[in-house]
Coordinates of C-alpha atoms (C1' of nucleotides) in Angstrom, one line a residue:
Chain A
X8 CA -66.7 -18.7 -89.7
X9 CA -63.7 -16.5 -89.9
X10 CA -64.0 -13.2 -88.9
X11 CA -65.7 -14.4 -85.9
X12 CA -63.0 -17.0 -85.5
X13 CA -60.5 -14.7 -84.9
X14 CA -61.6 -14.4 -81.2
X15 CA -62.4 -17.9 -80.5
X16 CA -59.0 -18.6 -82.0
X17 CA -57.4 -16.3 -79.6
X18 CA -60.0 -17.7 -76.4
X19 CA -58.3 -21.6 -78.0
X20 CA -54.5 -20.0 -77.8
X21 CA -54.8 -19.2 -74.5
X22 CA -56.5 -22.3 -73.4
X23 CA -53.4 -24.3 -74.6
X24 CA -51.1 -22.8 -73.0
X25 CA -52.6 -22.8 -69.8
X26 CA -53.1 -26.2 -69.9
X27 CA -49.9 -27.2 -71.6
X28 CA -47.8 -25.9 -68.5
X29 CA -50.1 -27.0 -65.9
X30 CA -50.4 -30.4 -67.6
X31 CA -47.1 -30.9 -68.0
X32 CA -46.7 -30.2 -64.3
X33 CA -48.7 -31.8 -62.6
X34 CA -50.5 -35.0 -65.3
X35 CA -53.8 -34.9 -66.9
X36 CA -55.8 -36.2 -64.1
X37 CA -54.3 -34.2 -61.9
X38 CA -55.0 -30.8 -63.2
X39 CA -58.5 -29.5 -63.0
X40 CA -61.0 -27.7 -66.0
X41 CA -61.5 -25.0 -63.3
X42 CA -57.7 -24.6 -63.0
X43 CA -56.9 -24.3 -66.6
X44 CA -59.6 -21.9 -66.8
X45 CA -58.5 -19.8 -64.1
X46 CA -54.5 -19.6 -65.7
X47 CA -56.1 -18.6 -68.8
X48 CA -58.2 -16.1 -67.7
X49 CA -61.2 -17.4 -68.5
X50 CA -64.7 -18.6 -67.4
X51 CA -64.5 -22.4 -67.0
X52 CA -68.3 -22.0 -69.0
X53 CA -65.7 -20.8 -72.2
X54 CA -63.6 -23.9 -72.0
X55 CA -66.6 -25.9 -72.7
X56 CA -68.2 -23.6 -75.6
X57 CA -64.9 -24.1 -77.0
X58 CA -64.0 -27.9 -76.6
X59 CA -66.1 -30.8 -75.6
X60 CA -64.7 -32.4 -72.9
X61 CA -61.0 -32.1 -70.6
X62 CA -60.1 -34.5 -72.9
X63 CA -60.8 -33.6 -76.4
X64 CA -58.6 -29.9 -75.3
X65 CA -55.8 -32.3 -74.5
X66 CA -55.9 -34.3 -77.8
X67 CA -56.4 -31.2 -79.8
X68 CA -53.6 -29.5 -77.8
X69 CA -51.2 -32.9 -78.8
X70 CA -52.0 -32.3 -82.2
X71 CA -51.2 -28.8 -82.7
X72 CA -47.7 -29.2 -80.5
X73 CA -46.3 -31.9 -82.6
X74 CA -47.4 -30.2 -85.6
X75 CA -45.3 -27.5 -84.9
X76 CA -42.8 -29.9 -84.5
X77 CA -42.6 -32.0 -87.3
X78 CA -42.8 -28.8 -89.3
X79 CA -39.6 -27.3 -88.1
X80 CA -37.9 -30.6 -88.2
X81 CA -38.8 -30.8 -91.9
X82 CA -37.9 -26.4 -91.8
X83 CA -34.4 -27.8 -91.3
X84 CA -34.3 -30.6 -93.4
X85 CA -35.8 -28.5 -96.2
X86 CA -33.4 -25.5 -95.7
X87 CA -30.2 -28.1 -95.5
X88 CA -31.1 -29.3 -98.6
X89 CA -31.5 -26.1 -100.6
X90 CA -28.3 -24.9 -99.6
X91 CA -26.9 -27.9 -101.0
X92 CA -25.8 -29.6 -97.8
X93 CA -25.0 -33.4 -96.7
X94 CA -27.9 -35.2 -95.5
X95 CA -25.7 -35.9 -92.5
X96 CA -25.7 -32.2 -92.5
X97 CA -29.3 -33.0 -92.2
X98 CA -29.7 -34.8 -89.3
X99 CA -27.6 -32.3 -87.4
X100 CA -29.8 -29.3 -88.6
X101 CA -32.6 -31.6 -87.1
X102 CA -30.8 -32.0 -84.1
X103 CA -30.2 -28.2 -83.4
X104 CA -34.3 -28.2 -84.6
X105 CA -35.3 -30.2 -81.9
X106 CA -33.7 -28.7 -79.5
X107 CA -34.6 -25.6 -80.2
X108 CA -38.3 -26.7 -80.3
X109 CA -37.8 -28.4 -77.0
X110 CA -36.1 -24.8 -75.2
X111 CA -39.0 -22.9 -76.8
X112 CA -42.2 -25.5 -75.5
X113 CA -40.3 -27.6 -72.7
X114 CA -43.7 -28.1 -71.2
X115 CA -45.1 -29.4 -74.1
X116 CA -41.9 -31.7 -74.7
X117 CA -42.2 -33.1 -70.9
X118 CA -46.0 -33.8 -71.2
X119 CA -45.3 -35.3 -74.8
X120 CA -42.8 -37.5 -73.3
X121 CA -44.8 -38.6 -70.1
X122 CA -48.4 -39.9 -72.2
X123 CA -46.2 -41.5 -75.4
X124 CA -45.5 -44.7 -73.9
X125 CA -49.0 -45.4 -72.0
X126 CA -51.3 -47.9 -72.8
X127 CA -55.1 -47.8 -72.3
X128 CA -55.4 -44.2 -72.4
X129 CA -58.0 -42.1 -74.6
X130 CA -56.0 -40.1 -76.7
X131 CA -54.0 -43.6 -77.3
X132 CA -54.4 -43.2 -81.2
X133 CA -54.2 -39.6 -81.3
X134 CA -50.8 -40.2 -79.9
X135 CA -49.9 -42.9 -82.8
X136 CA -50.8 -40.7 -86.0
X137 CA -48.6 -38.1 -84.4
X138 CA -45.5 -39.6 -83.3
X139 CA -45.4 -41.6 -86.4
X140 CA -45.3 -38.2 -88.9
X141 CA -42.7 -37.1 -86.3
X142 CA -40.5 -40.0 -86.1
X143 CA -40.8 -40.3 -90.2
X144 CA -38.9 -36.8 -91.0
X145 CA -36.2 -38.3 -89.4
X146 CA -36.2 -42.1 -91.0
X147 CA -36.8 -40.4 -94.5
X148 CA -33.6 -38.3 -94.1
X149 CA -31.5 -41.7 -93.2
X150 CA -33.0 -43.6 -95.9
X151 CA -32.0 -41.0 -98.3
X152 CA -28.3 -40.7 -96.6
X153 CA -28.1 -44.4 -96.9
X154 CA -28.9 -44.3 -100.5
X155 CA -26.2 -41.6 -101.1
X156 CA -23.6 -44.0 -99.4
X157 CA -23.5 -40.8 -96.3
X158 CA -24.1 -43.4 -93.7
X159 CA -23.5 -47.2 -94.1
X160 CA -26.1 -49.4 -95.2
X161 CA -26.5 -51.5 -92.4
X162 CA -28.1 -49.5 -90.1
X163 CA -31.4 -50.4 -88.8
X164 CA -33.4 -47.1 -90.0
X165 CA -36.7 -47.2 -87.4
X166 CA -35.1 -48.4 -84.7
X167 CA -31.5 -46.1 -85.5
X168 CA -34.3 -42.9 -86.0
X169 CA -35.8 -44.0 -82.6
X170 CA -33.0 -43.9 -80.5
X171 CA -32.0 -40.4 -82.1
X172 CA -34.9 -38.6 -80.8
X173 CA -34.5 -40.4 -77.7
X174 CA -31.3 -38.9 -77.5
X175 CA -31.9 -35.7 -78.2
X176 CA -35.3 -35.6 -76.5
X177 CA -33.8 -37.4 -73.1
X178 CA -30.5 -35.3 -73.5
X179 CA -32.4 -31.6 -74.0
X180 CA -35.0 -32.5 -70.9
X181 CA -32.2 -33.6 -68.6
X182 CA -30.1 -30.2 -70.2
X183 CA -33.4 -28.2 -68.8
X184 CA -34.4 -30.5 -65.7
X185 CA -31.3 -30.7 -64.1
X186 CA -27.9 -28.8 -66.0
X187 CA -29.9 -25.5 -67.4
X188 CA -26.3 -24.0 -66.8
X189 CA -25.3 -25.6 -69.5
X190 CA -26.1 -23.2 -73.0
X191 CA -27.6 -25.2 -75.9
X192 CA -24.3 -25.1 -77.9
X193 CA -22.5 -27.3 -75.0
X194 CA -25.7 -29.3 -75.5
X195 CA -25.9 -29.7 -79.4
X196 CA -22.1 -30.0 -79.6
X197 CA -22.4 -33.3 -77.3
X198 CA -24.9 -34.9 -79.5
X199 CA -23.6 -34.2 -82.7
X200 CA -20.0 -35.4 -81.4
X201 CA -22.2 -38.3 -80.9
X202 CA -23.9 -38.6 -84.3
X203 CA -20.8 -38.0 -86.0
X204 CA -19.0 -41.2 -83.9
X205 CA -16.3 -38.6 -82.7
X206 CA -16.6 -40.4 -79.1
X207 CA -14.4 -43.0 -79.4
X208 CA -10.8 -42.6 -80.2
X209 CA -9.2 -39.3 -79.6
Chain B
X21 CA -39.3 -59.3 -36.9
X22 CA -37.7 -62.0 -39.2
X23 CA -40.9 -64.7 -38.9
X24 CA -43.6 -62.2 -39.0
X25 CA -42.3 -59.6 -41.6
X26 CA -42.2 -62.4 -44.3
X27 CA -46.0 -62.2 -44.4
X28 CA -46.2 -58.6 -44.7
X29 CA -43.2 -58.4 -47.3
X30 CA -44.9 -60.6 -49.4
X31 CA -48.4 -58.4 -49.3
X32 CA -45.9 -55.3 -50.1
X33 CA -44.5 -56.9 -53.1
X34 CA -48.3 -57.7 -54.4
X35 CA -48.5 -54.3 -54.0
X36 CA -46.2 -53.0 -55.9
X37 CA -46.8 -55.3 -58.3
X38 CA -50.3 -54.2 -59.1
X39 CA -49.6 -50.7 -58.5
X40 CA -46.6 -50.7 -61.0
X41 CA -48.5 -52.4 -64.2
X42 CA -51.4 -49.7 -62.9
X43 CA -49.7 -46.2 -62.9
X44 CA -47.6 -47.1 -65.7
X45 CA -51.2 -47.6 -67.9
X46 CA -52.9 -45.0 -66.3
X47 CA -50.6 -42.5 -64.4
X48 CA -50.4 -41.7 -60.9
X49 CA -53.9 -39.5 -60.4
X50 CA -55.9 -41.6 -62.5
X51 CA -55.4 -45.3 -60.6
X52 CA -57.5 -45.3 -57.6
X53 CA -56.2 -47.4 -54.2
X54 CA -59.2 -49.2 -55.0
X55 CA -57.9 -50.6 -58.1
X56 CA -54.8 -51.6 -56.7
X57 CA -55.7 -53.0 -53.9
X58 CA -58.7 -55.2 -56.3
X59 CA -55.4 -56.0 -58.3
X60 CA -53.6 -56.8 -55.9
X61 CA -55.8 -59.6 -54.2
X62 CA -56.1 -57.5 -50.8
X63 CA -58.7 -55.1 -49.0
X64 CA -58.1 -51.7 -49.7
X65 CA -57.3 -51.3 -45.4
X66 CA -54.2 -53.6 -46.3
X67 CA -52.9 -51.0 -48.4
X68 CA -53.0 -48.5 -45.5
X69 CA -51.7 -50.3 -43.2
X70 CA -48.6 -50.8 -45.2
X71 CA -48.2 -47.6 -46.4
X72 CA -48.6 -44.3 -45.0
X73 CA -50.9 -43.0 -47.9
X74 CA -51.1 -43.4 -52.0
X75 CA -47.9 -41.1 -52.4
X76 CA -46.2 -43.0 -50.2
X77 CA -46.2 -46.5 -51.5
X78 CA -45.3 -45.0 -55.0
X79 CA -42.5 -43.3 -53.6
X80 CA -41.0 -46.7 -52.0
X81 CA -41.9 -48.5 -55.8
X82 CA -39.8 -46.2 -57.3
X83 CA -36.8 -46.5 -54.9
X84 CA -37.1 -50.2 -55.2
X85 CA -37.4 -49.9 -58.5
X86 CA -34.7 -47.9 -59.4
X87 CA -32.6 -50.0 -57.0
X88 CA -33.0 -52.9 -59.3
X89 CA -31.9 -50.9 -62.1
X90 CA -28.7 -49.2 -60.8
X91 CA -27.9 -52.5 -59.5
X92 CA -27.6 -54.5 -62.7
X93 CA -26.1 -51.7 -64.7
X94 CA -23.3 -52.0 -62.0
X95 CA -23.3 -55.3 -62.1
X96 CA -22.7 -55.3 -65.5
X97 CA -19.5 -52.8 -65.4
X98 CA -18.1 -54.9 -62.5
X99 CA -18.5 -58.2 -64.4
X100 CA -16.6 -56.8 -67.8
X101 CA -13.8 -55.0 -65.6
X102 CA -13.2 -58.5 -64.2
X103 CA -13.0 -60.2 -66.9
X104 CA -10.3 -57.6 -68.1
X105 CA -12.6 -56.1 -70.6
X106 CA -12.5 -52.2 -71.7
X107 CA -14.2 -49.1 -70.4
X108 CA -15.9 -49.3 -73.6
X109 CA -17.0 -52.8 -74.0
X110 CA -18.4 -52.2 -70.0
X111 CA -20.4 -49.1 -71.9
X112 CA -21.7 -51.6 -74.5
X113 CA -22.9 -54.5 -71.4
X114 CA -24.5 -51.5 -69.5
X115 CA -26.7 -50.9 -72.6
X116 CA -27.3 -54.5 -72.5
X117 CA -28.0 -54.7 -68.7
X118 CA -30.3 -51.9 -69.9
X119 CA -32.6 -53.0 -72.4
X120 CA -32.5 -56.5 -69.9
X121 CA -33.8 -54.6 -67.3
X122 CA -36.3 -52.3 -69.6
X123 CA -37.5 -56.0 -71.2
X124 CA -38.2 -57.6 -67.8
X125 CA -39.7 -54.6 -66.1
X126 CA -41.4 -52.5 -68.9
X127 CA -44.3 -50.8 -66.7
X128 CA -41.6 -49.8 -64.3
X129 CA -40.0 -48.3 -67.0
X130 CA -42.7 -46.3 -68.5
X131 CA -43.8 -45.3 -65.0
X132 CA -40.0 -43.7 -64.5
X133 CA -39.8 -41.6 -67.9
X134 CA -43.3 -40.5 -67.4
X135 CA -42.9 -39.0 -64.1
X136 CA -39.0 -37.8 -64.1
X137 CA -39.4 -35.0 -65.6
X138 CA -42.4 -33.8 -63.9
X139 CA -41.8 -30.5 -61.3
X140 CA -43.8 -29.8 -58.4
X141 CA -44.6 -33.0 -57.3
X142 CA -44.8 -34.6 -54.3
X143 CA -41.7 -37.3 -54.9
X144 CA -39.4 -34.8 -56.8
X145 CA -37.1 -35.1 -54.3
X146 CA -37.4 -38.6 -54.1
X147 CA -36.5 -38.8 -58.0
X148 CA -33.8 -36.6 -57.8
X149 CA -31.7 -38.5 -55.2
X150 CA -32.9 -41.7 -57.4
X151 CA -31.9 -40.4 -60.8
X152 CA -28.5 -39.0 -59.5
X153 CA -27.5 -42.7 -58.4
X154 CA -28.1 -44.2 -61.8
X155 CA -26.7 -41.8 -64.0
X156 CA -23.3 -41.3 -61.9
X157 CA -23.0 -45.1 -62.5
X158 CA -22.6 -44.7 -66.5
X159 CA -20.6 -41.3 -65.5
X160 CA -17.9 -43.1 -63.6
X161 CA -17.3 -45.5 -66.5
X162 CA -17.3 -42.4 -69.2
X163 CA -14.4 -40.7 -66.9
X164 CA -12.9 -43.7 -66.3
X165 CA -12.8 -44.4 -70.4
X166 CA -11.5 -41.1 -71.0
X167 CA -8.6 -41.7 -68.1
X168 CA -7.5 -45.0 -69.6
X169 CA -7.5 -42.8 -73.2
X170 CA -10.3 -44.9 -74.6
X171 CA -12.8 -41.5 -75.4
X172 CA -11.7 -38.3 -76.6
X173 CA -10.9 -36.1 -73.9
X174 CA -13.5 -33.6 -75.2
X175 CA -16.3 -35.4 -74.6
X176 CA -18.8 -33.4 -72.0
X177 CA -19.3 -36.3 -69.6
X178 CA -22.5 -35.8 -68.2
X179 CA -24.4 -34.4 -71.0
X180 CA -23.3 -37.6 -72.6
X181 CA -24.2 -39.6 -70.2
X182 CA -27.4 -38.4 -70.7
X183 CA -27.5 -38.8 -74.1
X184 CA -26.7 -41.9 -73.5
X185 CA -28.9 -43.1 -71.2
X186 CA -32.1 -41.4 -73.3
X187 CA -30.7 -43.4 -76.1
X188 CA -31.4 -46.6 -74.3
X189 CA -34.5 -45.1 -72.4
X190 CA -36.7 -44.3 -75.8
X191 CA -35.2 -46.9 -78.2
X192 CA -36.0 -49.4 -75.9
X193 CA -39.7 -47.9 -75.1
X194 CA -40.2 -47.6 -78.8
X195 CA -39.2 -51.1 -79.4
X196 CA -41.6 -52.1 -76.9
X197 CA -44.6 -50.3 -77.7
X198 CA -44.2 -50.1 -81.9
X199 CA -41.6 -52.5 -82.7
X200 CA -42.2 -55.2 -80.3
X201 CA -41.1 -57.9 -83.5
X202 CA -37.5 -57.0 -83.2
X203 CA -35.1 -59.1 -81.1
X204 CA -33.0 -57.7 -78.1
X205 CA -30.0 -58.3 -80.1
X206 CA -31.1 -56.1 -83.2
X207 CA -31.8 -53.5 -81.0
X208 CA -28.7 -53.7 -78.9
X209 CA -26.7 -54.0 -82.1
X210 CA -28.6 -50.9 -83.7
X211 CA -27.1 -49.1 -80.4
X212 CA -23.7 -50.5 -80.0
X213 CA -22.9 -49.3 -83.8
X214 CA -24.2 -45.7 -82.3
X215 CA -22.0 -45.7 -79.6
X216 CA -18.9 -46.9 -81.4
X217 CA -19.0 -44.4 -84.4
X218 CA -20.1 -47.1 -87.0
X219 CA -22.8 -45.2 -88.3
X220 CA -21.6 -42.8 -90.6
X221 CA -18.6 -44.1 -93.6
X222 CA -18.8 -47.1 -94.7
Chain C
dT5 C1' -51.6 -82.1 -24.6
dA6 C1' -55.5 -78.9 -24.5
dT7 C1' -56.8 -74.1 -23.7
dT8 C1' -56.5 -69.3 -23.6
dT9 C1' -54.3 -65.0 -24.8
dT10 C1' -52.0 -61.8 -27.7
dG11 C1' -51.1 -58.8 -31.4
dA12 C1' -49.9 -58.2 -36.0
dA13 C1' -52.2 -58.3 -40.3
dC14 C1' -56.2 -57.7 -42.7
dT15 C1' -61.1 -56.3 -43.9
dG16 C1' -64.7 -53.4 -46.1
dA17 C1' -68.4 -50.1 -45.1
dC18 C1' -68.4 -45.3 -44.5
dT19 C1' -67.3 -40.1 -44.8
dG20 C1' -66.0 -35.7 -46.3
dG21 C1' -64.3 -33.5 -50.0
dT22 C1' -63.3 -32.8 -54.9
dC23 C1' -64.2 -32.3 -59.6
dA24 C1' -66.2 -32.9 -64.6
dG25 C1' -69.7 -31.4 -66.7
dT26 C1' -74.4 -28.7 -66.9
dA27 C1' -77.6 -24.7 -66.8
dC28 C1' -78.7 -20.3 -67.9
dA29 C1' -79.5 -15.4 -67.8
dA30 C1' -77.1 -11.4 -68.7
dA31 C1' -73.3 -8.9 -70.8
dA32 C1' -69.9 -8.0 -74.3
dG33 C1' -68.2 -8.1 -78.9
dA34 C1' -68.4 -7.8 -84.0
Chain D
dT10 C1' -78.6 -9.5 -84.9
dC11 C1' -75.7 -13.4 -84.1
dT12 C1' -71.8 -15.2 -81.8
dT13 C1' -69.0 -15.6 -77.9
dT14 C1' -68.0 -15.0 -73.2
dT15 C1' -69.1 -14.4 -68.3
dG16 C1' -70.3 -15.8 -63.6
dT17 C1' -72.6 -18.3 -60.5
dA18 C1' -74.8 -22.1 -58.8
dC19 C1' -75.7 -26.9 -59.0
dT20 C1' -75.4 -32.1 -59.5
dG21 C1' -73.9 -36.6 -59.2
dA22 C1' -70.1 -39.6 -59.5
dC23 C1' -65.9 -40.8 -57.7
dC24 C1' -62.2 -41.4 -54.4
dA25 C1' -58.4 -41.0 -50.5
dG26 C1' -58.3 -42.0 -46.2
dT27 C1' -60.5 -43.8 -41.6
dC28 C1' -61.9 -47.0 -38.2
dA29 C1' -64.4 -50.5 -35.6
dG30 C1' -64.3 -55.0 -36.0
dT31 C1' -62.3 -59.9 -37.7
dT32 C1' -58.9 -63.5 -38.5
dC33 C1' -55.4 -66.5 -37.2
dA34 C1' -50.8 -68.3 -36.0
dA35 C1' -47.9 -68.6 -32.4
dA36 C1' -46.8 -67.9 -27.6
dA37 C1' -48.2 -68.5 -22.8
dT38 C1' -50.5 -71.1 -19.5
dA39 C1' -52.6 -75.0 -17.2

DNA sequence: TATTTTGAACTGACTGGTCAGTACAAAAGA
DNA sequence: TCTTTTGTACTGACCAGTCAGTTCAAAATA
């Protein structure tokens, strides 16, 4: 169970990222087993040894993409705090995070994006348990700045964490859909100008 | 053309009615003309001979949606500019007219941030003409706020009118689908204090 | 007024193609 | 030897789009 896993592992790798890209192009439904098995270089027989059905590959694919997610969000939160930084320090570490996450996997971030919000669908709960650990790196580190007086206490934490990642999650897929002139500096500057309320006045 | 189109206007806007709550549940591949039409109270026949073909009438759903939209956030500059308001204050009414028009037309909504980012699509083209109309209205009033001296000169205009506009996008969608107890006016308040800078201090 | 005609709007059974999932024998690792 | 992968062929369900036929209100005619 794990030196033969090795291989299978490798077979699963490849599987993902086939179907990540073409997934993210084109929707679930749209893409075909038989299509995903030809972009991996595979027989479509493998995909099926290694996952039941179209659908559990998808669900297992959300899970591993967000994990890698939430675990370099929580990277940077971790790291800001070791070197003895602001929690508003924080949030902007998280910021830079995110985007980078989103430059590195921008298919994963656009097929992410596309199922959250649907109703009715399979993976439906899948989809719950993993945007919730997500969004909760990000309301832990404003409870805690709240606490040490960094950021005032009336803020509305969940729904002030939402619109964060919206913003950087709306912001970075625009940046790549439609200004991928732009380097992710200009980007990251823009949104931390915005965090840090430096858009008003002069 | 005036007596006779009523009929079939009325059968179009059944349509999109149906097909709108549909493809927003399900996606675009995964709702059959079958179920829309069921949906929609009409023969599926009806459906083609309003509309060239599936891609078609979700093309002209998404124009007339987006229509809607782009008109109300315009509206809602227009209104505060008479009334002698501030560029600012007409940023905080368009995030208003926003989560208004998010709150009355939710599926539309869902449908529009599940599909914009998608390439290779058939109505890519379509989404890019539609996209470009409703962000250049928030990007007029952020040039026109920095030309009055009301936002820092620095600001990068359209990255933060993207930023912007995600903000809105996602907090509103999350609201919707995981904090649907909250009131439009904590929401909008938890984003007004965003975009004016009262976040961080006291 | 009573009748016939017209044509836009609508209907729903049908077709041809597509695709998820299965089967399985043989080959390739490890 | 045991696990994993291959390749090909197959099935049955599903679905976009078609088309011959129906409906019906309003216009034309008598």
């Amino acid at each position: 169970m794990d030196s033969s896993s090795t291989r299978r592992q490798a077979t699963r790798q490849k599987l993902y990222e086939a179907a990540v890209t073409l997934i993210a192009e084109q929707g679930f439904s749209a893409t075909t087993v038989d299509e995903i098995a030809e972009r991996a270089g595979v027989a479509k027989g493998t995909v099926y040894y290694n996952f039941k059905s179209k659908t559990e590959l998808f669900e297992e694919l959300l899970r591993h993409g967000v994990g890698l997610l939430t675990a370099s969000l929580q990277a940077a939160a971790d790291e800001t705090a070791e070197r003895g930084g602001t929690k508003v320090e924080a949030l902007d570490a998280m910021i830079r995070a995110g985007l980078d996450f989103i430059h590195r996997y921008p298919a994963f971030t656009q097929l992410y994006v596309a199922e959250l919000w649907r109703t009715n669908r399979a993976w439906q709960s899948t989809l719950l348990v993993v945007r919730r650990e997500a969004v909760a790196v990000v309301e832990t580190v404003l409870r805690d700045a709240v606490a040490e007086g960094e950021l005032s206490e009336e803020i509305d934490i969940p729904l002030t964490a939402a619109a964060l990642v919206g913003m950087v999650l709306v912001a970075a897929l625009d940046w790549q859909a439609f200004q991928s002139e732009r380097s992710l500096d200009d980007v990251h500057a823009a949104l931390s100008r915005l965090l840090h309320g430096r858009v008003s006045g002069r």
